JSON list of C-alpha atoms and ligand atoms in Angstrom, two decimals:
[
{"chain": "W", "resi": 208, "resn": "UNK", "atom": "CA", "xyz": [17.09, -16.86, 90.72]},
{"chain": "W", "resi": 209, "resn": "UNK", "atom": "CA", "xyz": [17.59, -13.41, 89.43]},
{"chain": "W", "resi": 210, "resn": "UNK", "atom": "CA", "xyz": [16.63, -10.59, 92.08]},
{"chain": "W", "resi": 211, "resn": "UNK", "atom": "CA", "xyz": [17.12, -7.70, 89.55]},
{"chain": "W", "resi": 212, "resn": "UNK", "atom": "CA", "xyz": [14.09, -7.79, 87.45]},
{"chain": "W", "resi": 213, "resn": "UNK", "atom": "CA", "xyz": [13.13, -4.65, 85.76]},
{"chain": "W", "resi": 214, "resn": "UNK", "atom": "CA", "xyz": [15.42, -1.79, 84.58]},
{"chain": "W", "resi": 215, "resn": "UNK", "atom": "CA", "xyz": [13.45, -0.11, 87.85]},
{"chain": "W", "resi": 216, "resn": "UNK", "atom": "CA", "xyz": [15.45, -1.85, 89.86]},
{"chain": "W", "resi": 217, "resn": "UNK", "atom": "CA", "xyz": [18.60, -1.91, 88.32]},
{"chain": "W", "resi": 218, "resn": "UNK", "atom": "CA", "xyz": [18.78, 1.52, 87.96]},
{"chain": "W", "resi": 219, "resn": "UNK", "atom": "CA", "xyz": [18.29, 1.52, 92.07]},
{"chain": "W", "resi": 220, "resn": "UNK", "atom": "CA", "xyz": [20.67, -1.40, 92.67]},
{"chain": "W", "resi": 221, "resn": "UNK", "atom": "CA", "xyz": [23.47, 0.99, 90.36]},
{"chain": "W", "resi": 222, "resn": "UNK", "atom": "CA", "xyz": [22.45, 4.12, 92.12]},
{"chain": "W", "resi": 223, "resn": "UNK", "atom": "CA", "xyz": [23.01, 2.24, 95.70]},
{"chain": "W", "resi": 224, "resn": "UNK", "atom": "CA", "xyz": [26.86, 1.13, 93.89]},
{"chain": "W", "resi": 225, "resn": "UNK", "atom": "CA", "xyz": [27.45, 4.73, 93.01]},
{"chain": "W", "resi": 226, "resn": "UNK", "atom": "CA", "xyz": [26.05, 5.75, 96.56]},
{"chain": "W", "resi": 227, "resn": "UNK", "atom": "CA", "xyz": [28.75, 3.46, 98.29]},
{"chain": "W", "resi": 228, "resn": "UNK", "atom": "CA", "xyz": [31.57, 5.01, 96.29]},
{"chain": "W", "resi": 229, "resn": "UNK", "atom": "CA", "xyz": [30.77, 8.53, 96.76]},
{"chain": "W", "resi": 230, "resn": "UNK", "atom": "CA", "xyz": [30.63, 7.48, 100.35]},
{"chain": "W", "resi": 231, "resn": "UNK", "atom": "CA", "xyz": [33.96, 5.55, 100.77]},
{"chain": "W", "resi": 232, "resn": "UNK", "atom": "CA", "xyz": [35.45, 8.74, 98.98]},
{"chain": "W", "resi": 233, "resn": "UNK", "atom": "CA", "xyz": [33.91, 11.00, 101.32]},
{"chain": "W", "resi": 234, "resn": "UNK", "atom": "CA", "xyz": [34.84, 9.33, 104.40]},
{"chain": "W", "resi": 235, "resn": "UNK", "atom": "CA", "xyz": [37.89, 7.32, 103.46]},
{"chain": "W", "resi": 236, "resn": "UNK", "atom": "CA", "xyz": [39.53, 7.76, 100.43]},
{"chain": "W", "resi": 237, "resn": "UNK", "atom": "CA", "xyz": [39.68, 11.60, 99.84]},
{"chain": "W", "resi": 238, "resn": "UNK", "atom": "CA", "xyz": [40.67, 12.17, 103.10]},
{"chain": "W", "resi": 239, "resn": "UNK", "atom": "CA", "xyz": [43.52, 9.75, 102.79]},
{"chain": "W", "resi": 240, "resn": "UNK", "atom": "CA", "xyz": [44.92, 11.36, 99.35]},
{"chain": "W", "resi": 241, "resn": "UNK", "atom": "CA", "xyz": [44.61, 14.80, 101.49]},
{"chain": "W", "resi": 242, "resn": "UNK", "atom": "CA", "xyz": [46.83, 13.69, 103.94]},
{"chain": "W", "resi": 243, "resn": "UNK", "atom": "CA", "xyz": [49.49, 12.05, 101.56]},
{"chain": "W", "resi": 244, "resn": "UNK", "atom": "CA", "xyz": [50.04, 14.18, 98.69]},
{"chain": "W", "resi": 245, "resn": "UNK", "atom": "CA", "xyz": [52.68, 17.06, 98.31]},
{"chain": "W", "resi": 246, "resn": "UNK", "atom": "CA", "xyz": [51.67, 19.42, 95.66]},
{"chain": "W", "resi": 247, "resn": "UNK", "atom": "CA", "xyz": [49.55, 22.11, 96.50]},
{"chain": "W", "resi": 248, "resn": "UNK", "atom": "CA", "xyz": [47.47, 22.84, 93.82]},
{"chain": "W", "resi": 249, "resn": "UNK", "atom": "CA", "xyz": [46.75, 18.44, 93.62]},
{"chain": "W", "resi": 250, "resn": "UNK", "atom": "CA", "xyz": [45.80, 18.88, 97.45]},
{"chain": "W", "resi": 251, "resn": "UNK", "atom": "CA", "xyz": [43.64, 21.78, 97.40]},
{"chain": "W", "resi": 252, "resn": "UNK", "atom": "CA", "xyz": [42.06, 20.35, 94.20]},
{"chain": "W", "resi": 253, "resn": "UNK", "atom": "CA", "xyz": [41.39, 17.00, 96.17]},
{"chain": "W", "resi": 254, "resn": "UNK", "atom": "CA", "xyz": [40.37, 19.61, 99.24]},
{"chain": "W", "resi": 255, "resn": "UNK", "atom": "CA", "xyz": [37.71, 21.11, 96.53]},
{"chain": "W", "resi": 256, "resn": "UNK", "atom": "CA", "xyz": [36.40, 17.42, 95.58]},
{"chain": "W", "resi": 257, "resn": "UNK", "atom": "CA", "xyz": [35.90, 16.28, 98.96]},
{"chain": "W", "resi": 258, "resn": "UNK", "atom": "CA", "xyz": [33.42, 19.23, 99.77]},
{"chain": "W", "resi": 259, "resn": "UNK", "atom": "CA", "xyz": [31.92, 18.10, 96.08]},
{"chain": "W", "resi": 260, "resn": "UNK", "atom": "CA", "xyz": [31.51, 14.45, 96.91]},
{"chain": "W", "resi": 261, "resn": "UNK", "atom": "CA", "xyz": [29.44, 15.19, 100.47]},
{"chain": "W", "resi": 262, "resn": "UNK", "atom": "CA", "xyz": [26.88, 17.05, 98.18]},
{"chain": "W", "resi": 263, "resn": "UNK", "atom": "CA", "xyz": [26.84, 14.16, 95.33]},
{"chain": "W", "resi": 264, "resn": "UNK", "atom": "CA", "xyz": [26.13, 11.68, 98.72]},
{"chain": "W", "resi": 265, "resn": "UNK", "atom": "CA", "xyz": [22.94, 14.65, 99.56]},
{"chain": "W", "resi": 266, "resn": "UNK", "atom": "CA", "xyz": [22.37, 14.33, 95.53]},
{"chain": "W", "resi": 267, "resn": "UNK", "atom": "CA", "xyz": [22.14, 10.77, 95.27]},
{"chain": "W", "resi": 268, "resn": "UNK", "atom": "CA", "xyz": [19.95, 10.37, 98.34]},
{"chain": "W", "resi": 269, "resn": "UNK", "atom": "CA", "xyz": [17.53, 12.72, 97.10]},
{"chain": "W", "resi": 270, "resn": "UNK", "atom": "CA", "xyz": [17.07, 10.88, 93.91]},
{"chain": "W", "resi": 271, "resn": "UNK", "atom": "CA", "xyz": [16.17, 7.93, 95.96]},
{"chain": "W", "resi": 272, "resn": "UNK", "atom": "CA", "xyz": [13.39, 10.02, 97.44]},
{"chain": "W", "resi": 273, "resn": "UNK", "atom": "CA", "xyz": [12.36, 10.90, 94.39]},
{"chain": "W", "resi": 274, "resn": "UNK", "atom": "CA", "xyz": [11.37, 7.58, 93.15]},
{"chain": "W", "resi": 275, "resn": "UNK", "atom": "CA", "xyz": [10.22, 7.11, 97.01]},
{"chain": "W", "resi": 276, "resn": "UNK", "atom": "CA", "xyz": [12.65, 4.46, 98.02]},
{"chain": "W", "resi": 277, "resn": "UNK", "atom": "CA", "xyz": [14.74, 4.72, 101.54]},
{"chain": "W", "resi": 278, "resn": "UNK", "atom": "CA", "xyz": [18.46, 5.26, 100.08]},
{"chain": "W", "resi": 279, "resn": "UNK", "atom": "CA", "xyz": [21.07, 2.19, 100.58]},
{"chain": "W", "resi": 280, "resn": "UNK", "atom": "CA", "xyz": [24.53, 1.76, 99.56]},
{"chain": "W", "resi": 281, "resn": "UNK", "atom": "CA", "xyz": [25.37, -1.68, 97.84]},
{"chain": "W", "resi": 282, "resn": "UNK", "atom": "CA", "xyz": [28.99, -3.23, 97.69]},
{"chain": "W", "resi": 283, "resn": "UNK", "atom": "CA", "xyz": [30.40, -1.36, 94.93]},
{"chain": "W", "resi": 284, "resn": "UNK", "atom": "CA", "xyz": [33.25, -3.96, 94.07]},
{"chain": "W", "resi": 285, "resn": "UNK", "atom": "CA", "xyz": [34.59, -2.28, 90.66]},
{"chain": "W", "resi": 286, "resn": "UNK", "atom": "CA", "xyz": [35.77, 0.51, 93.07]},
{"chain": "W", "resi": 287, "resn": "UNK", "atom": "CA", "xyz": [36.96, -1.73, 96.05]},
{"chain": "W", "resi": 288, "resn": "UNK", "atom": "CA", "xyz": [39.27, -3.11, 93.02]},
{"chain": "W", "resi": 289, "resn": "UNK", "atom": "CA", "xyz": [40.45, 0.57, 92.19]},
{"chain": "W", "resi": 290, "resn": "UNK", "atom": "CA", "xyz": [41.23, 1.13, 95.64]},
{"chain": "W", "resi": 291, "resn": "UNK", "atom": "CA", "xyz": [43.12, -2.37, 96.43]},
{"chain": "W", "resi": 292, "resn": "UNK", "atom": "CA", "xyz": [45.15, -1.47, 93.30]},
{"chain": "W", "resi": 293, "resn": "UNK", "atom": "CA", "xyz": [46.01, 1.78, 94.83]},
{"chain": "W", "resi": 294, "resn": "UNK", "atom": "CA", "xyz": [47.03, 1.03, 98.00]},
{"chain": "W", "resi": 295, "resn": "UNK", "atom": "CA", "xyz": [49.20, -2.03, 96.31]},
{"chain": "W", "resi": 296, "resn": "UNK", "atom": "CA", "xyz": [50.79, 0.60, 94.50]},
{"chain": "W", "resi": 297, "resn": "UNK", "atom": "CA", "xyz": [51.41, 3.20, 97.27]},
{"chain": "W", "resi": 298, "resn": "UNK", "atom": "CA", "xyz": [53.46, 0.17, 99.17]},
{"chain": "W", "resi": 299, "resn": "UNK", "atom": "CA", "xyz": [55.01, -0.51, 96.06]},
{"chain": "W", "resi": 300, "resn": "UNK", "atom": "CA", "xyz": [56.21, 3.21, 95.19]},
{"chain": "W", "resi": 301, "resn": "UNK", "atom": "CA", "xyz": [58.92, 5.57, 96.69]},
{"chain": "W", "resi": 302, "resn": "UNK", "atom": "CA", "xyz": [58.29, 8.71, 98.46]},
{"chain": "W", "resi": 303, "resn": "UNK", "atom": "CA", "xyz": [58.56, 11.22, 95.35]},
{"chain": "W", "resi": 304, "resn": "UNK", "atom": "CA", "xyz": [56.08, 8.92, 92.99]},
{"chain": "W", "resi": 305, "resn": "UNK", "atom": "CA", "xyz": [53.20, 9.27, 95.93]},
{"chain": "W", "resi": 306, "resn": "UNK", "atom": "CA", "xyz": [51.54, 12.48, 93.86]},
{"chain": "W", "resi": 307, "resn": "UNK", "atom": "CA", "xyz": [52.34, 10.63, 90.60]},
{"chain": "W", "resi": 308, "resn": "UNK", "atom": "CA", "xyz": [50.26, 7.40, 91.91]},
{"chain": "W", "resi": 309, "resn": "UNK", "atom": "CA", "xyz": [47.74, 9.44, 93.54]},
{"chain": "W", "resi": 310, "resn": "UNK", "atom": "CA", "xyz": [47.10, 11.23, 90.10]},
{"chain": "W", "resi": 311, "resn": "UNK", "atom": "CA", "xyz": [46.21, 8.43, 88.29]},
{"chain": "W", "resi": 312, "resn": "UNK", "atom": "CA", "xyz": [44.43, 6.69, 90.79]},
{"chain": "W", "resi": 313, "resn": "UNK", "atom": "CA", "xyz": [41.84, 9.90, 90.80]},
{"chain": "W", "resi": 314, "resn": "UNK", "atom": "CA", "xyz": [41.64, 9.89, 86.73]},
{"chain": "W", "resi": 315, "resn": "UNK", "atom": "CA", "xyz": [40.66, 6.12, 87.15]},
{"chain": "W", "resi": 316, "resn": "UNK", "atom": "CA", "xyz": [37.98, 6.66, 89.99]},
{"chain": "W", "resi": 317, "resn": "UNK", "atom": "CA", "xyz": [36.38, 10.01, 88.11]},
{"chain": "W", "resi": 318, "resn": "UNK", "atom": "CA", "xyz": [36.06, 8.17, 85.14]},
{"chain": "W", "resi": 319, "resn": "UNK", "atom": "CA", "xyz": [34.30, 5.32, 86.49]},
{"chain": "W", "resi": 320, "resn": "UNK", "atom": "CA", "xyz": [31.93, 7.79, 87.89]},
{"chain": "W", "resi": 321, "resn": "UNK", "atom": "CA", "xyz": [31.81, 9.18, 85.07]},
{"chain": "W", "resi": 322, "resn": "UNK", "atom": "CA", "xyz": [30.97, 6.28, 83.06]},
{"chain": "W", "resi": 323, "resn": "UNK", "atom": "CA", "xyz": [28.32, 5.57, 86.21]},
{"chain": "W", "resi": 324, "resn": "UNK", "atom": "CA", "xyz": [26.51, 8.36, 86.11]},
{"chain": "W", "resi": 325, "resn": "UNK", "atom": "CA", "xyz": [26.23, 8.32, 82.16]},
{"chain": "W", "resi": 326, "resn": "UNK", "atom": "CA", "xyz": [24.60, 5.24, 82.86]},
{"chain": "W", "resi": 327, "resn": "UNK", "atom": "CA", "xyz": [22.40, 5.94, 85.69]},
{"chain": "W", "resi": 328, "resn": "UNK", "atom": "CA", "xyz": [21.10, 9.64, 83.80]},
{"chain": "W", "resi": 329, "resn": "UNK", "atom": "CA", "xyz": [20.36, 7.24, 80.92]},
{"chain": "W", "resi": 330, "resn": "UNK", "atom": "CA", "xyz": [18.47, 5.35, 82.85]},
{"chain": "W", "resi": 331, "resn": "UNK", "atom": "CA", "xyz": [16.57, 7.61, 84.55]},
{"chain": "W", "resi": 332, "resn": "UNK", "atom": "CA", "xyz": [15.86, 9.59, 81.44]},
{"chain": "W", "resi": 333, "resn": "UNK", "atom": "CA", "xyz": [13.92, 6.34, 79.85]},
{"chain": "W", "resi": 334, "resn": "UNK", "atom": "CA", "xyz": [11.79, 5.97, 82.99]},
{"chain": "W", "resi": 335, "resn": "UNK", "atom": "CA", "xyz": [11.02, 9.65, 82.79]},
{"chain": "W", "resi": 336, "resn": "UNK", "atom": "CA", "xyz": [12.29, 10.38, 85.84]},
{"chain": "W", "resi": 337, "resn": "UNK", "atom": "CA", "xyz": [13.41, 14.36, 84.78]},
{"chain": "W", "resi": 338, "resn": "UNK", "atom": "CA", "xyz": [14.33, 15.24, 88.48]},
{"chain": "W", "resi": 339, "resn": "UNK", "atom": "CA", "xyz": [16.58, 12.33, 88.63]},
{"chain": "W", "resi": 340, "resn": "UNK", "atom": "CA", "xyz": [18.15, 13.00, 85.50]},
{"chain": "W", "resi": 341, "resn": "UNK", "atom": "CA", "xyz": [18.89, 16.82, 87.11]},
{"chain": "W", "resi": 342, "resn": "UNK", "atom": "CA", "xyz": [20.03, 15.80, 90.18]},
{"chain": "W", "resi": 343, "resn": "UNK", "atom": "CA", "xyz": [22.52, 13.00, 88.43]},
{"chain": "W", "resi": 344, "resn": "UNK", "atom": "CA", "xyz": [23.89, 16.08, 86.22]},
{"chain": "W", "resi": 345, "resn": "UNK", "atom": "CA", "xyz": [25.09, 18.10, 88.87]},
{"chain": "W", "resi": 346, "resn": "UNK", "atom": "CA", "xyz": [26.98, 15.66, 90.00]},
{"chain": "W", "resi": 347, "resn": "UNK", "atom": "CA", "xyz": [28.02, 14.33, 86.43]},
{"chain": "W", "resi": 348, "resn": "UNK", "atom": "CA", "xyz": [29.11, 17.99, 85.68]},
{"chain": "W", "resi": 349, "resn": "UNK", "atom": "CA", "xyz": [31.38, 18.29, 88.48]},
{"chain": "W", "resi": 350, "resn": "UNK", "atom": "CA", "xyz": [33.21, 14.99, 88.07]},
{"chain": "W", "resi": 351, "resn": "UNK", "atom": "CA", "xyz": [34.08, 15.43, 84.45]},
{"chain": "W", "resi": 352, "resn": "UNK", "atom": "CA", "xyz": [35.33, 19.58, 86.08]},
{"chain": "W", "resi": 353, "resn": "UNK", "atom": "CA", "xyz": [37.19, 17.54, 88.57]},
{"chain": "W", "resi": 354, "resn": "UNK", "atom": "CA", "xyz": [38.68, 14.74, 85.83]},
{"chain": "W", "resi": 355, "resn": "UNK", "atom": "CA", "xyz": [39.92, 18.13, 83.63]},
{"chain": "W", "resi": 356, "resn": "UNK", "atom": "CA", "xyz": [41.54, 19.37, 86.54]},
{"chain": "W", "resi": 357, "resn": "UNK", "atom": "CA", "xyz": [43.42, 15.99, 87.28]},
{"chain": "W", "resi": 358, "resn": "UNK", "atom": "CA", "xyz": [44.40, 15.59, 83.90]},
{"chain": "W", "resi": 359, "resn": "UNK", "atom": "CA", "xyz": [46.23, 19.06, 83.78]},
{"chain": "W", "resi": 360, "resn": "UNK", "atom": "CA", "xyz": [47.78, 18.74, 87.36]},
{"chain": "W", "resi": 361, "resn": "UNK", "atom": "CA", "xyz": [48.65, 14.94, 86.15]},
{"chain": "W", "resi": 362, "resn": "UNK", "atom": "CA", "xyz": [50.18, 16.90, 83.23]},
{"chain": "W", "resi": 363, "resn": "UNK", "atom": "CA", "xyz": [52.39, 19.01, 85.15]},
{"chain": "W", "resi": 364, "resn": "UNK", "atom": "CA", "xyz": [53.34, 16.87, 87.62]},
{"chain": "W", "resi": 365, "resn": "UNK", "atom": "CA", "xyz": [54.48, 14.43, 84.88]},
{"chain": "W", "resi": 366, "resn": "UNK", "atom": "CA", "xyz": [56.57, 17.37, 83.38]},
{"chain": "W", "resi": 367, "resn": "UNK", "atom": "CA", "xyz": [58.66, 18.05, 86.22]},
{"chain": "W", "resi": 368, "resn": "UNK", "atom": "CA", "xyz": [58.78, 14.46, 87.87]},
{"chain": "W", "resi": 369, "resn": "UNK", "atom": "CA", "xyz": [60.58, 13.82, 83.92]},
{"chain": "W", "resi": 370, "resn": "UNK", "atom": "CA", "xyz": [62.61, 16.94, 84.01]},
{"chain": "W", "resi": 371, "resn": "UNK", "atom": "CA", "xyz": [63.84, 16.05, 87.70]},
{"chain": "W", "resi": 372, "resn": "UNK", "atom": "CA", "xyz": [65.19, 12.56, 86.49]},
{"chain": "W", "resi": 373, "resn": "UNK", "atom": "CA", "xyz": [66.88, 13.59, 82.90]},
{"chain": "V", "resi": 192, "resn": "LIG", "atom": "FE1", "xyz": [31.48, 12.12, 93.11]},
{"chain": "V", "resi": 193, "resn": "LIG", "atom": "FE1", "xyz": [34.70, 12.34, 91.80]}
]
């Protein structure tokens, strides 16, 4: 028997997904990166995220206020399966690829928040829910600034990692 019934409560169910993933970065994940990649300007970039990601975890909870529900994380499992896939890779990679395998693993995860925040502001937009649809900018904004920033570090790094092998 279905348990999601109305787009009400989908749009909770996603926002709880999205709430788990911010979290597991926050806690886990961004720390982790911190601690294993070289370059500087990928670190303090990651550094500049992490601060980021606490307030999109204050964001998100607040738009659970606002349509006066108690905020709760669900199993988000599209991102458990970015993250198994990373750490499969680390093992997998040498020393000097770490930054390269980092890189891509942060284009993946900000575009799947990307893509789940698009949703969610859609969402909340059709229920008329305009401080929602605020709250899930901000933090929209700042993961397509941090996904820019990856891409051109990504860029470099790709650049010399090439150079450094011809
Ligand atoms: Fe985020
Ligand atoms: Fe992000």
């Amino acid at each position: 028997m279905s348990q999601i019934t109305n787009p009400r409560e989908l749009f909770l169910h996603e926002l709880g997904d999205i709430l788990y993933v911010e979290r597991a970065l926050a806690n886990e994940v961004l720390p982790k990166l911190i601690s294993e990649v070289q370059d500087t300007e990928f670190k303090e970039a990651l550094e500049q995220h992490l601060e980021q990601t606490r307030g999109h975890m204050a964001n998100l909870k607040q738009v659970f206020e606002e349509l006066g529900e108690a905020p709760h994380a669900e199993q988000c499992i599209g991102f458990d399966g970015l993250k198994a896939e990373h750490d499969k890779l680390v093992e997998e990679s040498s020393p000097e690829l770490i930054d390269s395998v980092d890189l891509g693993a942060a284009a993946r995860t900000e575009n799947y928040e990307i893509a789940a925040y698009e949703g969610l502001r859609r969402m909340a937009k059709a229920m008329g829910e305009d401080r929602a649809v605020d709250l899930l900018d901000t933090n929209l904004k700042e993961e397509k600034e941090a996904l820019r920033l990856v891409e051109k570090i990504s860029t470099r790094v790709s650049n010399e990692s090439a150079k450094a092998l011809a």
